[in-house]
PDB file of C-alpha atoms in Angstrom:
ATOM      1  CA  UNK U   1     -46.461  -5.765  30.653  1.00 71.00           C
ATOM      2  CA  UNK U   2     -44.197  -7.374  28.060  1.00 82.00           C
ATOM      3  CA  UNK U   3     -45.992  -5.657  25.185  1.00 86.00           C
ATOM      4  CA  UNK U   4     -45.545  -2.270  26.865  1.00 91.00           C
ATOM      5  CA  UNK U   5     -41.788  -2.798  27.133  1.00 92.00           C
ATOM      6  CA  UNK U   6     -41.594  -3.955  23.527  1.00 92.00           C
ATOM      7  CA  UNK U   7     -43.618  -0.947  22.383  1.00 93.00           C
ATOM      8  CA  UNK U   8     -41.387   1.461  24.319  1.00 94.00           C
ATOM      9  CA  UNK U   9     -38.273  -0.220  22.877  1.00 94.00           C
ATOM     10  CA  UNK U  10     -39.663   0.017  19.338  1.00 95.00           C
ATOM     11  CA  UNK U  11     -40.503   3.707  19.809  1.00 96.00           C
ATOM     12  CA  UNK U  12     -36.995   4.432  21.121  1.00 96.00           C
ATOM     13  CA  UNK U  13     -35.466   2.586  18.152  1.00 97.00           C
ATOM     14  CA  UNK U  14     -37.628   4.513  15.672  1.00 97.00           C
ATOM     15  CA  UNK U  15     -36.718   7.798  17.380  1.00 96.00           C
ATOM     16  CA  UNK U  16     -33.002   6.975  17.154  1.00 97.00           C
ATOM     17  CA  UNK U  17     -33.217   6.114  13.449  1.00 96.00           C
ATOM     18  CA  UNK U  18     -35.265   9.234  12.668  1.00 96.00           C
ATOM     19  CA  UNK U  19     -32.855  11.402  14.683  1.00 93.00           C
ATOM     20  CA  UNK U  20     -29.818   9.982  12.904  1.00 93.00           C
ATOM     21  CA  UNK U  21     -31.463  10.581   9.526  1.00 93.00           C
ATOM     22  CA  UNK U  22     -32.288  14.170  10.467  1.00 90.00           C
ATOM     23  CA  UNK U  23     -28.701  14.825  11.598  1.00 88.00           C
ATOM     24  CA  UNK U  24     -27.257  13.368   8.373  1.00 86.00           C
ATOM     25  CA  UNK U  25     -29.709  15.450   6.311  1.00 85.00           C
ATOM     26  CA  UNK U  26     -28.640  18.606   8.168  1.00 81.00           C
ATOM     27  CA  UNK U  27     -24.944  17.846   7.594  1.00 76.00           C
ATOM     28  CA  UNK U  28     -25.437  17.179   3.868  1.00 78.00           C
ATOM     29  CA  UNK U  29     -27.660  20.218   3.464  1.00 74.00           C
ATOM     30  CA  UNK U  30     -25.121  22.457   5.197  1.00 72.00           C
ATOM     31  CA  UNK U  31     -22.255  21.116   3.091  1.00 70.00           C
ATOM     32  CA  UNK U  32     -24.177  21.686  -0.117  1.00 67.00           C
ATOM     33  CA  UNK U  33     -25.208  25.216   0.830  1.00 66.00           C
ATOM     34  CA  UNK U  34     -21.823  26.342   2.158  1.00 62.00           C
ATOM     35  CA  UNK U  35     -20.778  28.121  -1.063  1.00 61.00           C
ATOM     36  CA  UNK U  36     -24.285  28.783  -2.396  1.00 61.00           C
ATOM     37  CA  UNK U  37     -23.629  26.314  -5.232  1.00 64.00           C
ATOM     38  CA  UNK U  38     -25.756  23.420  -6.324  1.00 69.00           C
ATOM     39  CA  UNK U  39     -25.242  20.078  -4.628  1.00 64.00           C
ATOM     40  CA  UNK U  40     -23.998  18.398  -7.819  1.00 69.00           C
ATOM     41  CA  UNK U  41     -21.494  21.206  -8.418  1.00 71.00           C
ATOM     42  CA  UNK U  42     -20.115  20.820  -4.908  1.00 65.00           C
ATOM     43  CA  UNK U  43     -19.828  17.046  -5.262  1.00 65.00           C
ATOM     44  CA  UNK U  44     -18.163  17.244  -8.688  1.00 69.00           C
ATOM     45  CA  UNK U  45     -15.631  19.802  -7.475  1.00 67.00           C
ATOM     46  CA  UNK U  46     -14.763  17.687  -4.460  1.00 64.00           C
ATOM     47  CA  UNK U  47     -14.252  14.593  -6.629  1.00 66.00           C
ATOM     48  CA  UNK U  48     -12.204  16.275  -9.374  1.00 68.00           C
ATOM     49  CA  UNK U  49      -8.667  17.329  -8.659  1.00 62.00           C
ATOM     50  CA  UNK U  50      -7.667  20.326 -10.739  1.00 65.00           C
ATOM     51  CA  UNK U  51      -5.074  19.676 -13.458  1.00 67.00           C
ATOM     52  CA  UNK U  52      -2.941  22.500 -12.060  1.00 69.00           C
ATOM     53  CA  UNK U  53      -2.499  20.665  -8.756  1.00 68.00           C
ATOM     54  CA  UNK U  54      -1.619  17.453 -10.599  1.00 70.00           C
ATOM     55  CA  UNK U  55       0.972  19.256 -12.735  1.00 76.00           C
ATOM     56  CA  UNK U  56       2.514  20.941  -9.713  1.00 81.00           C
ATOM     57  CA  UNK U  57       2.910  17.651  -7.884  1.00 79.00           C
ATOM     58  CA  UNK U  58       4.384  15.977 -10.988  1.00 82.00           C
ATOM     59  CA  UNK U  59       6.835  18.847 -11.470  1.00 86.00           C
ATOM     60  CA  UNK U  60       7.887  18.535  -7.841  1.00 88.00           C
ATOM     61  CA  UNK U  61       8.376  14.789  -8.300  1.00 88.00           C
ATOM     62  CA  UNK U  62      10.501  15.315 -11.440  1.00 90.00           C
ATOM     63  CA  UNK U  63      12.632  17.862  -9.613  1.00 90.00           C
ATOM     64  CA  UNK U  64      13.223  15.481  -6.698  1.00 91.00           C
ATOM     65  CA  UNK U  65      14.166  12.651  -9.079  1.00 91.00           C
ATOM     66  CA  UNK U  66      16.650  14.904 -10.875  1.00 91.00           C
ATOM     67  CA  UNK U  67      18.198  15.910  -7.559  1.00 90.00           C
ATOM     68  CA  UNK U  68      18.533  12.276  -6.509  1.00 90.00           C
ATOM     69  CA  UNK U  69      20.049  11.264  -9.842  1.00 89.00           C
ATOM     70  CA  UNK U  70      22.568  14.122  -9.687  1.00 88.00           C
ATOM     71  CA  UNK U  71      23.503  13.168  -6.129  1.00 85.00           C
ATOM     72  CA  UNK U  72      23.920   9.540  -7.177  1.00 83.00           C
ATOM     73  CA  UNK U  73      26.162  10.508 -10.107  1.00 81.00           C
ATOM     74  CA  UNK U  74      28.336  12.633  -7.814  1.00 79.00           C
ATOM     75  CA  UNK U  75      28.677   9.743  -5.348  1.00 75.00           C
ATOM     76  CA  UNK U  76      29.687   7.210  -8.024  1.00 74.00           C
ATOM     77  CA  UNK U  77      31.743   9.628 -10.101  1.00 66.00           C
ATOM     78  CA  UNK U  78      29.809   8.878 -13.284  1.00 60.00           C
ATOM     79  CA  UNK U  79      29.216  11.723 -15.688  1.00 55.00           C
ATOM     80  CA  UNK U  80      26.981  12.025 -18.761  1.00 54.00           C
TER      81      UNK U  80
END
């Protein structure tokens, strides 16, 4: 009786592991095939941020710093 319960438990555990692996495979396969590109292309594009986006965010940061510095100069009355 004990061996039957252990066997059923082992089969359930194996089924859960196999099911989880199948679900993860389906998710990865769907993500790689979404744009009809190769898997490595999709991964490299997701890891690399385009230089244009970096430059835009840096330009926005510079603009904000200039605004803050101008506001600070107006508050203190200091001029360059």
